[in-house]
C-alpha positions as protocol buffer text, in pm:
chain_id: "A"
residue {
  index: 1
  type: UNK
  ca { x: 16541 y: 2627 z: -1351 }
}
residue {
  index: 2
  type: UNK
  ca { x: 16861 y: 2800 z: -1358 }
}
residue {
  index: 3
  type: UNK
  ca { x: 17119 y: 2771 z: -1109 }
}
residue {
  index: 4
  type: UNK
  ca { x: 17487 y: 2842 z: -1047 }
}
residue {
  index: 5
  type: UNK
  ca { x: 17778 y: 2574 z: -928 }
}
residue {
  index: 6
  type: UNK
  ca { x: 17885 y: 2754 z: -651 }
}
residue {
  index: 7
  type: UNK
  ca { x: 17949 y: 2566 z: -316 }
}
residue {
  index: 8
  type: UNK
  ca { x: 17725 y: 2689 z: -89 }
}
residue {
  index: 9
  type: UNK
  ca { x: 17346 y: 2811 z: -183 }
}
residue {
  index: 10
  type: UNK
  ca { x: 17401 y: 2642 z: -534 }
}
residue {
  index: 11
  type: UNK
  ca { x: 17502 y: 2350 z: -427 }
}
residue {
  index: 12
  type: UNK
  ca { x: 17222 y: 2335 z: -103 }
}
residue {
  index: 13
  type: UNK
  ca { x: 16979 y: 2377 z: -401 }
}
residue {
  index: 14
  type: UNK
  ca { x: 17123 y: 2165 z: -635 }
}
residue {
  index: 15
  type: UNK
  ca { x: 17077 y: 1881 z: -354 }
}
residue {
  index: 16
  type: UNK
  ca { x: 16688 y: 1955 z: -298 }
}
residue {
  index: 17
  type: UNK
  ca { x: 16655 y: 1973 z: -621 }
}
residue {
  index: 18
  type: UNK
  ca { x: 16856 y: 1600 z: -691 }
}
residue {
  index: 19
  type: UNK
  ca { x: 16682 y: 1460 z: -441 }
}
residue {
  index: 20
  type: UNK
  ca { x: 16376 y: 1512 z: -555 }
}
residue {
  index: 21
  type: UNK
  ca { x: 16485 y: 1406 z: -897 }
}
residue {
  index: 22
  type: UNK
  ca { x: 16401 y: 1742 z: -1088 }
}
residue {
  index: 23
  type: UNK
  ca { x: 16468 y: 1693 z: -1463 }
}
residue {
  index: 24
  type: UNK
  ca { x: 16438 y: 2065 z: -1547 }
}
residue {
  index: 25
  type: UNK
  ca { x: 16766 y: 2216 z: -1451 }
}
residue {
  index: 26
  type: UNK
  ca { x: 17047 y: 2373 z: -1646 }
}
residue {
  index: 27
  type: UNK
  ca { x: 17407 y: 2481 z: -1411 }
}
residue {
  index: 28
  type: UNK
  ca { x: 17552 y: 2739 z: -1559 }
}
residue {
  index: 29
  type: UNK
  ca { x: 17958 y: 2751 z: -1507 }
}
residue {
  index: 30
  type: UNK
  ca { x: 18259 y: 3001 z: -1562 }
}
residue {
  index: 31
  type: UNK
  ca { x: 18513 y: 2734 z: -1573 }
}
residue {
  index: 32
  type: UNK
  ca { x: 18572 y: 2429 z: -1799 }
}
residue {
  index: 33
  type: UNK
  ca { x: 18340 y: 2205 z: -1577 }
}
residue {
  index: 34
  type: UNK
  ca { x: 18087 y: 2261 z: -1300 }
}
residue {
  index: 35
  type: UNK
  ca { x: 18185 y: 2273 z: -961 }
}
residue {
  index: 36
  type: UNK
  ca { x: 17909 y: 2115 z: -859 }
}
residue {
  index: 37
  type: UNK
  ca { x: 17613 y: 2005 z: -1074 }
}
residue {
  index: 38
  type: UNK
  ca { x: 17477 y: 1770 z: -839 }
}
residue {
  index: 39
  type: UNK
  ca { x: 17175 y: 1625 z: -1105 }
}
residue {
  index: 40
  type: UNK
  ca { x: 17405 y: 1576 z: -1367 }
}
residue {
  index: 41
  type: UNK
  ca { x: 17181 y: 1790 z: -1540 }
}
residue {
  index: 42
  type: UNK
  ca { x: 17245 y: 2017 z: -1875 }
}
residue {
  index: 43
  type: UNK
  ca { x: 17565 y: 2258 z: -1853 }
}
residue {
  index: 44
  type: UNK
  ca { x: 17617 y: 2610 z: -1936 }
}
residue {
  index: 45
  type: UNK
  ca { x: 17981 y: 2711 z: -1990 }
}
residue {
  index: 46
  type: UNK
  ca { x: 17969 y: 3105 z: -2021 }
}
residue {
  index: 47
  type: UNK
  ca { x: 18382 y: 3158 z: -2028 }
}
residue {
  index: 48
  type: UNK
  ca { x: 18508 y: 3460 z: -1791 }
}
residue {
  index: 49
  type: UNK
  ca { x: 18787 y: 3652 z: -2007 }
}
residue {
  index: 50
  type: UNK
  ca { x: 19168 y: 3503 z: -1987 }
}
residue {
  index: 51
  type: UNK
  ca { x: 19256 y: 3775 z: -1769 }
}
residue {
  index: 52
  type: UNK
  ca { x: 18948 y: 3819 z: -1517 }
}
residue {
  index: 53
  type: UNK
  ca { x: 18985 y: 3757 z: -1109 }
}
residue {
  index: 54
  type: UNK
  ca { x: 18733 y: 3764 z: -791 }
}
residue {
  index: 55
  type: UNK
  ca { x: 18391 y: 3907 z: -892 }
}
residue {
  index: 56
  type: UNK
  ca { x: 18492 y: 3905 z: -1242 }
}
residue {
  index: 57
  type: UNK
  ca { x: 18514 y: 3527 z: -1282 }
}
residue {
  index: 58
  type: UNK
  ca { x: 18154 y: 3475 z: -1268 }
}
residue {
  index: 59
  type: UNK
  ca { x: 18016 y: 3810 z: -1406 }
}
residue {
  index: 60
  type: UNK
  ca { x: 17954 y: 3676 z: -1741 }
}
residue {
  index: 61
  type: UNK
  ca { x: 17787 y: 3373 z: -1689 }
}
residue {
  index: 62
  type: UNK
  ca { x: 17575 y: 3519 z: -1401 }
}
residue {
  index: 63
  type: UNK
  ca { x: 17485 y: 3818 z: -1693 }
}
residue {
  index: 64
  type: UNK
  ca { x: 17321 y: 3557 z: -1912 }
}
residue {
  index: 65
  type: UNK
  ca { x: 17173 y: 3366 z: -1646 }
}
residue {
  index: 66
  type: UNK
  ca { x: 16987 y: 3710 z: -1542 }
}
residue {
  index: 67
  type: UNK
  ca { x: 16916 y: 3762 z: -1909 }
}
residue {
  index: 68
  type: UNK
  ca { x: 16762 y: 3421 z: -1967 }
}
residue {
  index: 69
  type: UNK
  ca { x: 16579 y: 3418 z: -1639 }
}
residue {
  index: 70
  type: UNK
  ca { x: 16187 y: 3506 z: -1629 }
}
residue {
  index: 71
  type: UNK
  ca { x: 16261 y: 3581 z: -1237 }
}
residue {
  index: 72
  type: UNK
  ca { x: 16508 y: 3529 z: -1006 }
}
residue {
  index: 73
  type: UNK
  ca { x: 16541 y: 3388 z: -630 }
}
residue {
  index: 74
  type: UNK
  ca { x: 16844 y: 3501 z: -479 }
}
residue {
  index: 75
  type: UNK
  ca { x: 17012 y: 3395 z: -85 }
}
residue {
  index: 76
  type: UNK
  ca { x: 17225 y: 3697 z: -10 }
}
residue {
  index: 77
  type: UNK
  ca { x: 17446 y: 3726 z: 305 }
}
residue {
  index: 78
  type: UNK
  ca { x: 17424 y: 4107 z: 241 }
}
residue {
  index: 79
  type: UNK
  ca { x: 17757 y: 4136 z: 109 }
}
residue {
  index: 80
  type: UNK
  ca { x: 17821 y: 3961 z: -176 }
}
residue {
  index: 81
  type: UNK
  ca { x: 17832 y: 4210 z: -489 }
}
residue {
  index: 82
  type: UNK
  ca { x: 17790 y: 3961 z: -765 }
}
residue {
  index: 83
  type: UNK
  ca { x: 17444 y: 3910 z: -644 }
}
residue {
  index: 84
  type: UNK
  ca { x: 17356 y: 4243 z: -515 }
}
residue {
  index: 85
  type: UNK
  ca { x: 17408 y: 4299 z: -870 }
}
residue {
  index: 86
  type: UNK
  ca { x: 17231 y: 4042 z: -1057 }
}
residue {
  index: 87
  type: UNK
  ca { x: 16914 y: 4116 z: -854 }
}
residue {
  index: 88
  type: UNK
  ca { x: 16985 y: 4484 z: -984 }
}
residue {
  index: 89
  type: UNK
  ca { x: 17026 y: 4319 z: -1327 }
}
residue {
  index: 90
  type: UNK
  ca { x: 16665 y: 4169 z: -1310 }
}
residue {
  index: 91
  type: UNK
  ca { x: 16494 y: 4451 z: -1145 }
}
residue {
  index: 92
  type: UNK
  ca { x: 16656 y: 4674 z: -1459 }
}
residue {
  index: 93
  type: UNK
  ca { x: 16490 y: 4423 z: -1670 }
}
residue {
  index: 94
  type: UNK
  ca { x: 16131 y: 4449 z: -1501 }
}
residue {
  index: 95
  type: UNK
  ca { x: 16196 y: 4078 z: -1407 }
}
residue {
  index: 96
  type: UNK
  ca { x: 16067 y: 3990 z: -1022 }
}
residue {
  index: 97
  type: UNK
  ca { x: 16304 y: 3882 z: -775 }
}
residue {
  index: 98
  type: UNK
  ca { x: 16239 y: 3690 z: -402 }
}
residue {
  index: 99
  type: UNK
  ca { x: 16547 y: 3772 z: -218 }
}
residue {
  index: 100
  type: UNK
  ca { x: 16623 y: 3566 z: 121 }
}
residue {
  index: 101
  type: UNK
  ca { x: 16856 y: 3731 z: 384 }
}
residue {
  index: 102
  type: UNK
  ca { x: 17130 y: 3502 z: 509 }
}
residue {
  index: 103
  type: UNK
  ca { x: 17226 y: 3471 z: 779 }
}
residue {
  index: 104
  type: UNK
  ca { x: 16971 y: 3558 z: 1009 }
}
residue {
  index: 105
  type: UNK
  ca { x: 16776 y: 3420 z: 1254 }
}
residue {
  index: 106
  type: UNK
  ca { x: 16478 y: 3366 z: 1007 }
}
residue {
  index: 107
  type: UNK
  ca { x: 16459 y: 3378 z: 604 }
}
residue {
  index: 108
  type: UNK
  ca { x: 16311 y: 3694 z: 547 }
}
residue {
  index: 109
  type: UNK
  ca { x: 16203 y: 3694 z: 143 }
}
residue {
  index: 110
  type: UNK
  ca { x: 16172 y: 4011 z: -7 }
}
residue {
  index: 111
  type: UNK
  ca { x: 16031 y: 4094 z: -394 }
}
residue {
  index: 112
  type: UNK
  ca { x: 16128 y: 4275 z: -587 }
}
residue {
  index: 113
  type: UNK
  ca { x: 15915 y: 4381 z: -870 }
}
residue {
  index: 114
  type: UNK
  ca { x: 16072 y: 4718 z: -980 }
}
residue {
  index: 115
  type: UNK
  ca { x: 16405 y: 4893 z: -1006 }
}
residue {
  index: 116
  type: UNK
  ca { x: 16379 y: 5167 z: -802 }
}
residue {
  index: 117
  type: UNK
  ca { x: 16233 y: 4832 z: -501 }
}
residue {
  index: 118
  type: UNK
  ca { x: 16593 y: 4735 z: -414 }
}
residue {
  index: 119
  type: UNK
  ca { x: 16725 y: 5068 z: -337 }
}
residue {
  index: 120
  type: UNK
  ca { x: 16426 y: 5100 z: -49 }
}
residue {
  index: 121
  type: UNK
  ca { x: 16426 y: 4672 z: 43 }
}
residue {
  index: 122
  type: UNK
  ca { x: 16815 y: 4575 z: -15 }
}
residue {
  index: 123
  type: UNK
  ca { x: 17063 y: 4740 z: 287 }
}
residue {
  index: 124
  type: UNK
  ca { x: 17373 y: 4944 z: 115 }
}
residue {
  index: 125
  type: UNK
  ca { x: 17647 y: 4610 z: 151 }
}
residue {
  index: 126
  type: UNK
  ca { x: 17990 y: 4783 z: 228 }
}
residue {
  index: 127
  type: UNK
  ca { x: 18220 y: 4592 z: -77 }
}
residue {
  index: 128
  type: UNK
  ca { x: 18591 y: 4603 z: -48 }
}
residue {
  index: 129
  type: UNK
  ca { x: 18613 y: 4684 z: -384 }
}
residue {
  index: 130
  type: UNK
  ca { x: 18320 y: 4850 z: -624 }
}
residue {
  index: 131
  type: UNK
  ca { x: 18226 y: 4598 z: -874 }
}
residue {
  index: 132
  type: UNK
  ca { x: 18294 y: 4799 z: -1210 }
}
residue {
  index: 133
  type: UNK
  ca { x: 17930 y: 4805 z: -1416 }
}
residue {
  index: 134
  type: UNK
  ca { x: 17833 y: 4535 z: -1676 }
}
């Protein structure tokens, strides 16, 4: 399994994941070290460029962890670009992807099996700034 080191979603499923002692996990991580790789399990340094901020911290790493990914389960909040745009990444790619709205009253999954799927299942987030294409 793949996963980021973010606080938050990463981390909650880092800590399922620990606790029931999963071996098969790789964190994948902009900076020098993980924020949080909760397993201590195998770690994926994918550098950002010297100069990158916000969104474009993580846009490398979470551009190979869509390419190396067979599918993808994503917890959106309906806002956040970098992963309204990796689910775009893996639809591009054919790949399937189970997206769960957060928050919300109940986790509502939606697949997505095709590109042209998250245009019609995905509501347009409102992003203060475009994130520029990768």
């Amino acid at each position: 399994m793949l996963i980021g080191d973010a606080s938050g979603a990463d981390a909650e499923a880092q800590g399922l994941l620990a606790g029931y002692r999963y071996e098969h996990v790789g964190v994948f991580h902009a900076g020098k070290e993980p924020r949080n790789n909760l397993g201590d399990w195998a770690a994926y340094h994918v550098p950002s460029p010297d100069d990158a901020t916000g969104y474009w911290v993580h846009a490398a790493k979470d551009r190979e962890m869509a390419r190396r990914a067979d599918f993808g389960m994503m917890v959106w909040d309906g806002a956040s670009p970098g992963t309204a745009v990796n689910v775009l990444r893996l639809a591009m790619a054919n790949k399937p992807c189970v997206i769960y709205d957060w928050p919300g009253a109940a986790w509502r999954p939606r697949t997505m099996w095709k590109t042209g799927a998250p245009c019609s299942a995905m509501p347009v987030p409102t992003f203060a700034a475009k994130p520029k294409p990768t």
